[in-house]
Short mmCIF file of C-alpha atoms and ligand atoms in Angstrom, two decimals:
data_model
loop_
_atom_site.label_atom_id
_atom_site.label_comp_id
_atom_site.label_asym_id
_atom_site.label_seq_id
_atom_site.Cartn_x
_atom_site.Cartn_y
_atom_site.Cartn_z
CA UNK A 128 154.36 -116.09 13.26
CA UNK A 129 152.06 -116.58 16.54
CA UNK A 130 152.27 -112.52 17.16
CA UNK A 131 152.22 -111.59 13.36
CA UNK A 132 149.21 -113.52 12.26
CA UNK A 133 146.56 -111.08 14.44
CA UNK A 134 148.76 -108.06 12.96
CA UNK A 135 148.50 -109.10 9.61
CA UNK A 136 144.54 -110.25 10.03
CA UNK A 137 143.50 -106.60 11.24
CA UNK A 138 145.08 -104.95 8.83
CA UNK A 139 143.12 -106.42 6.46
CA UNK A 140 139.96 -106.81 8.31
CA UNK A 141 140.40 -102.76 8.49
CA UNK A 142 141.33 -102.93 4.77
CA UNK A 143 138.20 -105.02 3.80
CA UNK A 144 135.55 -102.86 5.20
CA UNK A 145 135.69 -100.58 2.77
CA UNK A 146 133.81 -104.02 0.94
CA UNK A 147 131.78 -104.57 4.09
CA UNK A 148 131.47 -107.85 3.25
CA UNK A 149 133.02 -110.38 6.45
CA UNK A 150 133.46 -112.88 3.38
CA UNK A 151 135.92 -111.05 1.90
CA UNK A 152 139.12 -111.53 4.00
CA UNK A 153 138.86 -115.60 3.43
CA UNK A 154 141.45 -115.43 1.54
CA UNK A 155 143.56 -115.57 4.58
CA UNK A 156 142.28 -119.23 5.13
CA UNK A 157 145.93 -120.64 3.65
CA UNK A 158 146.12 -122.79 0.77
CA UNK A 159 146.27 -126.33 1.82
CA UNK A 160 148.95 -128.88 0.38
CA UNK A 161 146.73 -132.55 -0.18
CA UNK A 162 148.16 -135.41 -0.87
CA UNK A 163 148.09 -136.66 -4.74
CA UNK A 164 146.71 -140.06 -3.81
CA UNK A 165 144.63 -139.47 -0.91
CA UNK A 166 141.33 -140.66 -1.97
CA UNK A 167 138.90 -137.67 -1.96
CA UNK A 168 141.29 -135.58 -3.93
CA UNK A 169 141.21 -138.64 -6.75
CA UNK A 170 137.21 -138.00 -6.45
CA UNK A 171 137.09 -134.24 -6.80
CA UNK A 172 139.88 -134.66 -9.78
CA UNK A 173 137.65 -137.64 -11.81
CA UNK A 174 134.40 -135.03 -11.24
CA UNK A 175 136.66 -132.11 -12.35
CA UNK A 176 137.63 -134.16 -15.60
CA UNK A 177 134.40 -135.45 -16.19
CA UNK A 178 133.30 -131.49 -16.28
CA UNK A 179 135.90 -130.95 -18.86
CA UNK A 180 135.06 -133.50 -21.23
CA UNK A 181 131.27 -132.73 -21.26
CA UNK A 182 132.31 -129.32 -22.23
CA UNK A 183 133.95 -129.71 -25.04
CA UNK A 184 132.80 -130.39 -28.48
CA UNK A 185 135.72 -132.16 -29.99
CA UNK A 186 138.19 -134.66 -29.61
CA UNK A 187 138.70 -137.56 -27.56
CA UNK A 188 137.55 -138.14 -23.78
CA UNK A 189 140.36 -137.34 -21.54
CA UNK A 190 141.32 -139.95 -18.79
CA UNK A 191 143.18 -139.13 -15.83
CA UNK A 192 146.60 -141.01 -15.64
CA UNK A 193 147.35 -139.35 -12.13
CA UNK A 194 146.93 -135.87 -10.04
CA UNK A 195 150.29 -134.59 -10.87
CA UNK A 196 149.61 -131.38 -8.27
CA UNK A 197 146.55 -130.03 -5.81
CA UNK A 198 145.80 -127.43 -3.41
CA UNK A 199 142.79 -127.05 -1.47
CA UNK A 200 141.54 -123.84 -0.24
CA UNK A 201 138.68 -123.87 2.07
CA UNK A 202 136.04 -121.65 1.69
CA UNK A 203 134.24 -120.55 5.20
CA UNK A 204 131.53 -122.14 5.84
CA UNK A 205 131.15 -123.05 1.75
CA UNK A 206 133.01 -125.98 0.96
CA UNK A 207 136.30 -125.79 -0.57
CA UNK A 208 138.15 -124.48 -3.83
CA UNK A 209 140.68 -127.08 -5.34
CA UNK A 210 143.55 -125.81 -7.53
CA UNK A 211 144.25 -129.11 -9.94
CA UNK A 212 147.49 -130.25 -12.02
CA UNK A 213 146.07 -133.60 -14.08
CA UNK A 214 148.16 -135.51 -16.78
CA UNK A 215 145.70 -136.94 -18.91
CA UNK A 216 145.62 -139.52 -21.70
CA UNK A 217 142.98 -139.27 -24.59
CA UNK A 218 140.79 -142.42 -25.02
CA UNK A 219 139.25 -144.01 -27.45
CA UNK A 220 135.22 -142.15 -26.68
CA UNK A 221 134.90 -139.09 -28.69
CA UNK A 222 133.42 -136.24 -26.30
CA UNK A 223 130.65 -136.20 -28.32
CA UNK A 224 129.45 -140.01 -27.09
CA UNK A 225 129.07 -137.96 -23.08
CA UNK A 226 130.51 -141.42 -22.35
CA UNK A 227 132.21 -141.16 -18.78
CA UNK A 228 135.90 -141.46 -18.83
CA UNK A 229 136.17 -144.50 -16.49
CA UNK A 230 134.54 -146.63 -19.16
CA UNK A 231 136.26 -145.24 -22.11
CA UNK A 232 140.10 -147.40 -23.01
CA UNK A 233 143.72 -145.70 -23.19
CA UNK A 234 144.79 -145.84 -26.53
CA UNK A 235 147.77 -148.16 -27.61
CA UNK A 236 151.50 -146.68 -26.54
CA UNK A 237 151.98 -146.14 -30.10
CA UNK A 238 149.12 -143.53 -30.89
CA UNK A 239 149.09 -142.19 -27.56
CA UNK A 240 147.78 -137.89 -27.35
CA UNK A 241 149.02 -136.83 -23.21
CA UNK A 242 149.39 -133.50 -21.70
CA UNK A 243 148.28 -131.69 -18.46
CA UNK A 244 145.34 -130.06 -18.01
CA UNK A 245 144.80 -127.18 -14.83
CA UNK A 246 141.23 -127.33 -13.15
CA UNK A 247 139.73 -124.66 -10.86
CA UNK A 248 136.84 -126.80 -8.66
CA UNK A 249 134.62 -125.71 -6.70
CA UNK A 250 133.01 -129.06 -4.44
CA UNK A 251 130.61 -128.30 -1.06
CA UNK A 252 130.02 -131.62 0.19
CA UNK A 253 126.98 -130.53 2.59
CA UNK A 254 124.73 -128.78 -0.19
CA UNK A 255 125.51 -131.47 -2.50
CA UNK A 256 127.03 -128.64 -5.50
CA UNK A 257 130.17 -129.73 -8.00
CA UNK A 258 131.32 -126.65 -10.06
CA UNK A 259 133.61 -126.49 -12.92
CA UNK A 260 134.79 -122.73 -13.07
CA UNK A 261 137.70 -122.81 -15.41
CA UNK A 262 140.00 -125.41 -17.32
CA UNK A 263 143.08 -125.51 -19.80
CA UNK A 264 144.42 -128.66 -21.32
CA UNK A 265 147.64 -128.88 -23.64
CA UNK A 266 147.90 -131.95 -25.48
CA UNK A 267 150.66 -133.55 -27.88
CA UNK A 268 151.19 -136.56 -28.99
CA UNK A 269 153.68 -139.09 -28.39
CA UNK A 270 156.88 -138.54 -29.64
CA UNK A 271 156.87 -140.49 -32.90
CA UNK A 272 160.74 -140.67 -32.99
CA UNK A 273 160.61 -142.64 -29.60
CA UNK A 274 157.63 -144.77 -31.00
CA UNK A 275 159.58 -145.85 -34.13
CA UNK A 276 163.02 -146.39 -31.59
CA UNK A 277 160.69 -149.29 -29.60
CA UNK A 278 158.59 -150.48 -32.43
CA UNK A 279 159.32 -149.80 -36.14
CA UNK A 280 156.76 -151.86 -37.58
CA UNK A 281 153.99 -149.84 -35.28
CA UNK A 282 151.30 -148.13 -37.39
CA UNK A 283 152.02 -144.40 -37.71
CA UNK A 284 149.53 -141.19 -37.33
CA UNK A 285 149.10 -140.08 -40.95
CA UNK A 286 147.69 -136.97 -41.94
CA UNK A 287 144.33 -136.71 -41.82
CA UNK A 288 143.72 -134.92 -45.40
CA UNK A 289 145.72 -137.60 -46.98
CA UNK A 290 143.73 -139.45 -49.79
CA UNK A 291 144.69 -143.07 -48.52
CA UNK A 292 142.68 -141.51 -45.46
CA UNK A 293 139.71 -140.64 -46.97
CA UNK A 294 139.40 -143.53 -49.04
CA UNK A 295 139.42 -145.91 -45.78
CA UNK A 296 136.47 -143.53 -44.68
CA UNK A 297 134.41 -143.68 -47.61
CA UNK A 298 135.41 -147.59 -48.34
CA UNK A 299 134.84 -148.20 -44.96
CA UNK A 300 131.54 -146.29 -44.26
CA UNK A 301 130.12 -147.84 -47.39
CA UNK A 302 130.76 -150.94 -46.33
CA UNK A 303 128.85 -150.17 -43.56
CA UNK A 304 125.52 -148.23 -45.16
CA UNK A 305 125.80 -151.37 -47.45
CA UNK A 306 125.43 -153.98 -44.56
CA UNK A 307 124.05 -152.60 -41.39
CA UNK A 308 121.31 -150.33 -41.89
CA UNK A 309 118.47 -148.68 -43.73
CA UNK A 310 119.31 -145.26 -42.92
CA UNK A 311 122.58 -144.39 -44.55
CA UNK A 312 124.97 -142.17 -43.33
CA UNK A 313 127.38 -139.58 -44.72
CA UNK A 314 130.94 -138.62 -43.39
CA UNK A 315 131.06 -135.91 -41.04
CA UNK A 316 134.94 -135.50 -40.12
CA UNK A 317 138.08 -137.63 -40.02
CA UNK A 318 139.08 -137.45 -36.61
CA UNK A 319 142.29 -139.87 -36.51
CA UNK A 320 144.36 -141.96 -38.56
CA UNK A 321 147.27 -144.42 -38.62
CA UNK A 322 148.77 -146.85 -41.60
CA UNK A 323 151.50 -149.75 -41.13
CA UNK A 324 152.93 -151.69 -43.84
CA UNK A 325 151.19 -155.51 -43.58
CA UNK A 326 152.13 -156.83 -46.61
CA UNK A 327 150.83 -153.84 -48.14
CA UNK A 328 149.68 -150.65 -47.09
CA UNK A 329 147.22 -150.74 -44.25
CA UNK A 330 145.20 -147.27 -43.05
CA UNK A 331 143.10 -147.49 -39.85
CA UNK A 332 140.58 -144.34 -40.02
CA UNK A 333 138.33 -142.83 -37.30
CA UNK A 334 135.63 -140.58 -38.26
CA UNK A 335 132.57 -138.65 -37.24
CA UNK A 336 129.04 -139.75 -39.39
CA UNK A 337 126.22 -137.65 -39.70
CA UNK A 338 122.88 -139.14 -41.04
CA UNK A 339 122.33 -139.01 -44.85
CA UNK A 340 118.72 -138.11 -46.52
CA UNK A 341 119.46 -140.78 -48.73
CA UNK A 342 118.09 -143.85 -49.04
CA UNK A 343 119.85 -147.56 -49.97
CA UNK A 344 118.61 -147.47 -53.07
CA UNK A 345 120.01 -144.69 -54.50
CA UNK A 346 122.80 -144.19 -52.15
CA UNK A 347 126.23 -144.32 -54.72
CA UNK A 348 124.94 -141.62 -56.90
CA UNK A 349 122.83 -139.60 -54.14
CA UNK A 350 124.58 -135.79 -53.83
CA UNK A 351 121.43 -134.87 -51.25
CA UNK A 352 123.00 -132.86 -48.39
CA UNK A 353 121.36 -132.40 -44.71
CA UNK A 354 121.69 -128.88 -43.80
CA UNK A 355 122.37 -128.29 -39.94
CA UNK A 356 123.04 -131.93 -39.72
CA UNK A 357 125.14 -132.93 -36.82
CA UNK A 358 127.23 -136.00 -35.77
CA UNK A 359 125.17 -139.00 -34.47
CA UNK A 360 128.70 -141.59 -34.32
CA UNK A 361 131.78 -142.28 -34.67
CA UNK A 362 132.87 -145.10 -36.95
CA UNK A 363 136.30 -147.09 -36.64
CA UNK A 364 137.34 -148.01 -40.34
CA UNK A 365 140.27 -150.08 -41.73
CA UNK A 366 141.33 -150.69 -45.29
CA UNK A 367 144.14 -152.99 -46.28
CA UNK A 368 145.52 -153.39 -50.01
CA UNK A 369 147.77 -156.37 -50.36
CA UNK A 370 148.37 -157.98 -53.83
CA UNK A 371 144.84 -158.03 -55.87
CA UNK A 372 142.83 -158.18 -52.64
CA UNK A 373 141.39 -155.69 -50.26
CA UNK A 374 140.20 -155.78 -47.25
CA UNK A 375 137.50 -153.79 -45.49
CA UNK A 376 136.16 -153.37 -41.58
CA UNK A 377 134.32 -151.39 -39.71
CA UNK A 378 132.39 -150.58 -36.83
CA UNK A 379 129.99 -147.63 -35.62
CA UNK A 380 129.19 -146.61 -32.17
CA UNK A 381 126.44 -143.99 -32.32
CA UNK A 382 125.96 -141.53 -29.03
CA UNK A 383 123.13 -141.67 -26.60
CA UNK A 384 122.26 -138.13 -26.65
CA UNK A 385 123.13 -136.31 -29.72
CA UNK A 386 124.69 -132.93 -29.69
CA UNK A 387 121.71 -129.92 -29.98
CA UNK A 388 121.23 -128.62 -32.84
CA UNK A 389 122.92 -124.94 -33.42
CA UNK A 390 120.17 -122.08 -31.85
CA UNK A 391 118.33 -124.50 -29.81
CA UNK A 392 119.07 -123.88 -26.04
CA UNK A 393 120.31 -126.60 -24.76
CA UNK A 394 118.32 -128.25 -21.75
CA UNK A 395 119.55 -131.50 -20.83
CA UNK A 396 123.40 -130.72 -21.03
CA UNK A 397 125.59 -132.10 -18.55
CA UNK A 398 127.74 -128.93 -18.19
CA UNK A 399 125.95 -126.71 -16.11
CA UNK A 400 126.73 -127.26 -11.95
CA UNK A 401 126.45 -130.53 -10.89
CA UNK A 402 124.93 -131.98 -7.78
CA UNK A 403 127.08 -134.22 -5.68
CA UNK A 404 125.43 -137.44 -5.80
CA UNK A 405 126.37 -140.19 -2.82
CA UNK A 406 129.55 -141.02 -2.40
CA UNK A 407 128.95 -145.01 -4.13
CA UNK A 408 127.20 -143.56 -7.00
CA UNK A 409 129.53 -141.26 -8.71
CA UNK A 410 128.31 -141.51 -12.01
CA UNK A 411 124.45 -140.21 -11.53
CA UNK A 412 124.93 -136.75 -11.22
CA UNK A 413 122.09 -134.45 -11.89
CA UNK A 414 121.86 -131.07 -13.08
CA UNK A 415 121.46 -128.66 -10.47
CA UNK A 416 118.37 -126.51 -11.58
CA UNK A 417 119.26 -123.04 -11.94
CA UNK A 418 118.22 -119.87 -13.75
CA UNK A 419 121.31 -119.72 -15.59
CA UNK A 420 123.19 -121.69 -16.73
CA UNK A 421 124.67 -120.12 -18.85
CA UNK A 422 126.95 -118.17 -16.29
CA UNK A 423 127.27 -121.88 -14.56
CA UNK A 424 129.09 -122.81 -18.36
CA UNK A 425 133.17 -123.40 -17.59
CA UNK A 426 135.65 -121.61 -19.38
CA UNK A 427 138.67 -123.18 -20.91
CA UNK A 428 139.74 -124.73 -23.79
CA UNK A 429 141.82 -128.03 -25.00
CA UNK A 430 144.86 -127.19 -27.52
CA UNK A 431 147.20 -129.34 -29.29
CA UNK A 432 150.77 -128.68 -29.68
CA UNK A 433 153.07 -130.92 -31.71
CA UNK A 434 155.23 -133.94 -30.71
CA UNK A 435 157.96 -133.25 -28.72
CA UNK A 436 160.71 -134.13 -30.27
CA UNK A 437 159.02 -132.42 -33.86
CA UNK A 438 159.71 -129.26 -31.75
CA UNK A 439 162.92 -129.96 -30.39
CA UNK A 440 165.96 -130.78 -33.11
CA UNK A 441 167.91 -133.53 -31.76
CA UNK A 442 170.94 -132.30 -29.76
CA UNK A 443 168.95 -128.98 -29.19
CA UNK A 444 167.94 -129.52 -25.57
CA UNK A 445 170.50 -127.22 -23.83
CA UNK A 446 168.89 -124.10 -25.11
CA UNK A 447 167.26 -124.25 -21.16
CA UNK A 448 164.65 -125.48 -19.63
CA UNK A 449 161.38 -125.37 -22.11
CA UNK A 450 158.06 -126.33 -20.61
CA UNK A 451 156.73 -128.68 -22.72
CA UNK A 452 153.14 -128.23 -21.40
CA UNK A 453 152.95 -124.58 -20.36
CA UNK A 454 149.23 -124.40 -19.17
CA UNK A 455 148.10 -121.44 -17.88
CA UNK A 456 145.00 -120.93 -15.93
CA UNK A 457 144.61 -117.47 -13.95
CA UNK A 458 140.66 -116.26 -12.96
CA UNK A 459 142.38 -113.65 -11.26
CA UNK A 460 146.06 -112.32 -10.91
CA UNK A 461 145.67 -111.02 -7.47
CA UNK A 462 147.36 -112.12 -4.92
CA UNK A 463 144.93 -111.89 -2.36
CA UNK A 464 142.32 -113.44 -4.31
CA UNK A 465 138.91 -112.22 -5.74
CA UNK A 466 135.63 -112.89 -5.51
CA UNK A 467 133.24 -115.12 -7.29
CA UNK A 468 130.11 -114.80 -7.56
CA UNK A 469 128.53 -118.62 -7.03
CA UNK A 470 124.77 -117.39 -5.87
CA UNK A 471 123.46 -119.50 -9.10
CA UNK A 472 124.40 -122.38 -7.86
CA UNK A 473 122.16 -122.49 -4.71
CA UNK A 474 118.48 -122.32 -4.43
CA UNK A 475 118.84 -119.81 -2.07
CA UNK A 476 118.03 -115.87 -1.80
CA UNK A 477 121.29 -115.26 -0.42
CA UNK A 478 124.64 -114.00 -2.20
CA UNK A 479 127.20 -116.72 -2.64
CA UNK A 480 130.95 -115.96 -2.93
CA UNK A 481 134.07 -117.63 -3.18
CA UNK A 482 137.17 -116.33 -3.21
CA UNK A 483 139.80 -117.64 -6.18
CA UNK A 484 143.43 -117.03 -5.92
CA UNK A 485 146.03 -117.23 -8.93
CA UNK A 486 146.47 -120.39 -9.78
CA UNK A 487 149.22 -121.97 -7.56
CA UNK A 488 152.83 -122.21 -8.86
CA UNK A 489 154.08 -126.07 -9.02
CA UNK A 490 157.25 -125.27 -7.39
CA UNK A 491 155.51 -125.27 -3.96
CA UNK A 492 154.37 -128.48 -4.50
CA UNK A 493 153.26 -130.74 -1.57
CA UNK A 494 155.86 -134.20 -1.30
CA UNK A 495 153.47 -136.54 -2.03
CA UNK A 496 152.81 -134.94 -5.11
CA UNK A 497 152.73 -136.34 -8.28
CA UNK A 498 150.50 -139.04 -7.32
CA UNK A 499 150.96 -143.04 -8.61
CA UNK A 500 150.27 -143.26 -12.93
CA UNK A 501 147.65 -145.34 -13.96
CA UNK A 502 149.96 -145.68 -16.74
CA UNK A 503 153.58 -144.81 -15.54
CA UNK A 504 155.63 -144.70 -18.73
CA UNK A 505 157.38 -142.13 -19.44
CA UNK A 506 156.60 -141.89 -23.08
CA UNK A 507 153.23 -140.58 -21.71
CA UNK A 508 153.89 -138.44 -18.68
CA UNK A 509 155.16 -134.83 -19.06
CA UNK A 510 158.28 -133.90 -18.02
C1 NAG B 703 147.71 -144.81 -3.24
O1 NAG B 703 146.57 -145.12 -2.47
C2 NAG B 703 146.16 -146.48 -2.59
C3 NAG B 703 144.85 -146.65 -1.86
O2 NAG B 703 144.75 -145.86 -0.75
C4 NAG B 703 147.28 -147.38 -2.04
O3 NAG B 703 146.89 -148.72 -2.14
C5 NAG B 703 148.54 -147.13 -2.82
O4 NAG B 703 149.59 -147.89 -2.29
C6 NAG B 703 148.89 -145.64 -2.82
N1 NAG B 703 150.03 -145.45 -3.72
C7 NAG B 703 151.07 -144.70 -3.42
C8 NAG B 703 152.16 -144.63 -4.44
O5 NAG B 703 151.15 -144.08 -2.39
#
């Protein structure tokens, strides 16, 4: 190894000059195995999730349950690339609320959504600069079959067009325009709903509300629609029949910043590149200014499959090995690695470039990987 590293490292150096760029033949620099709890790696995975959530436009916030893999691969001179395998859990803060996932709750074992997400990070300590390049998530829920095994009398996820559903919405939000407010406000979207049997049906009903031109007054036979309008909270309904009576609660949470309206460049966003704010104060971080942020703007995307064990027959399982969350997340498929042009995120004149590699395969994964679950049951950690 000693005598075939300087072979290997001229060949290339003679190979790269056709680039001219010294930069180029970092991706010699070998990928590092870290440890899945060592305590900076929990840091740069919370900022890389964080990234993710304020990217996306729908759905829950995603909490991290543990750092099931990461590589680090240093960057000369530039800070580092990390290579991240998360399982996740979906909390109870819709994305759209930009509420941090530290302060959002885990939902309930029996209405849990978990899956794995792969991050590409980019983190340079000394010029203060967090970067979100590239993200996949695949979510499912928990397998309902396993759910009902524990705890028959749990509620269940219904469906969310069924009509039980939308009457806890519309019972529930008019309970709510009735009592709380002035303004009134319309239903946007059912996002998530469950129904158990308490002495008579009972359907718990999440849903997006967008504000209503309406006024009290006229509000059960007002048809006036906002064009363009967009969702200002999310509203936690329940509706229980049992005998003659029924039974109606709710509660609203409406989001800080609202989400901009469609055409309108968006200025205040948190998803452009982040500064690194000091260490103690994690969740202040700034947007880094830059002239474009729209290049800064991650790619990746969150996508639901269906329970397990909806998928799988019972009995079924020795058809071989299935992945149950195959997430793919490739910027490049080279093996040596390309470039990536980071120059927006400095203030500088000066060309910026990492070098990405293809994501790293989990076989090769360092021993003290996975890390410890913040939630270690098996019902919510993939396979
Ligand atoms: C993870 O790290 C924390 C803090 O450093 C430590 O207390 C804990 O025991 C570690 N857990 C495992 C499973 O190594």
């Amino acid at each position: 190894m000693g005598l075939l590293l300087p072979l290997v490292l001229c060949s290339l150096a003679t190979f790269y000059t056709v680039e001219s760029l010294p930069q180029e033949a970092l991706s010699l620099l070998p990928l590092l195995s870290r440890g899945c709890n060592d305590s900076d790696v929990l840091a740069v995975a919370g900022f890389a999730l964080q990234d993710v959530n304020s990217n996306r436009k729908d759905g829950y916030v995603l909490s991290l349950n543990r750092v099931s893999d990461v590589r680090e691969h240093r960057q000369d001179g530039l800070g580092s690339v990390f290579y991240l395998t998360l399982d996740v859990l979906e909390t109870d803060c819709h994305v759209l609320s930009k509420k941090a996932w530290k302060g959002c709750e885990a939902r309930s074992f029996y209405e849990s959504v978990y899956g794995q997400c792969k991050a590409i990070f980019y983190i340079n300590k000394p010029r203060r600069v967090l970067y979100l390049p590239a993200y996949n998530c695949i979510l499912r829920p928990v397998s309902r079959r396993k759910v009902h095994r524990m705890c028959p009398d749990c509620p269940s996820p219904d469906d969310l067009s069924d009509p039980r559903v939308l009457e806890a919405a519309t019972e529930s939000l008019a309970k709510y325009n009735n009592e709380n407010t002035l303004k009134q406000y319309a239903l946007f979207k059912v996002t998530k709903a469950s129904s158990q049997w308490v002495f008579g049906p009972a359907t718990s009903v999440e849903y997006l509300i967008k504000e209503s031109p309406c006024t009290k007054s006229e509000a059960s036979s007002c048809t006036l629609q906002l064009t363009d309008s967009v969702p200002v909270g999310l509203c936690k309904g329940f509706l229980s029949q049992s005998y003659s009576e029924k039974f109606v609660s709710v509660t609203c949470d409406f989001f800080e910043s609202q989400a901009p309206t469609p055409g309108e460049e968006n200025s205040a966003d948190n998803q452009g590149p982040t500064n690194l704010p000091k260490a103690e104060e994690p969740q202040q971080i700034n947007t880094a200014p830059t002239d474009s942020p729209s290049k800064a703007m991650p790619k990746g995307s969150v996508q639901y499959l269906l329970d397990l064990n909806d998928e799988k027959p019972e009995g079924s399982q020795e058809k071989g090995p299935v992945e149950a969350f195959p997430v793919q997340l490739d910027l490049t498929t080279n093996p040596q690695g390309e470039t990536l042009d980071v120059s927006f995120l400095f203030l500088g004149p000066m060309k910026e470039k990492l070098v990405v590699l293809p994501f790293p395969k989990e076989e090769k994964r360092s021993a003290k990987c996975p890390g410890p679950a913040q939630r270690a049951d098996p019902l919510v950690l993939p396979p």
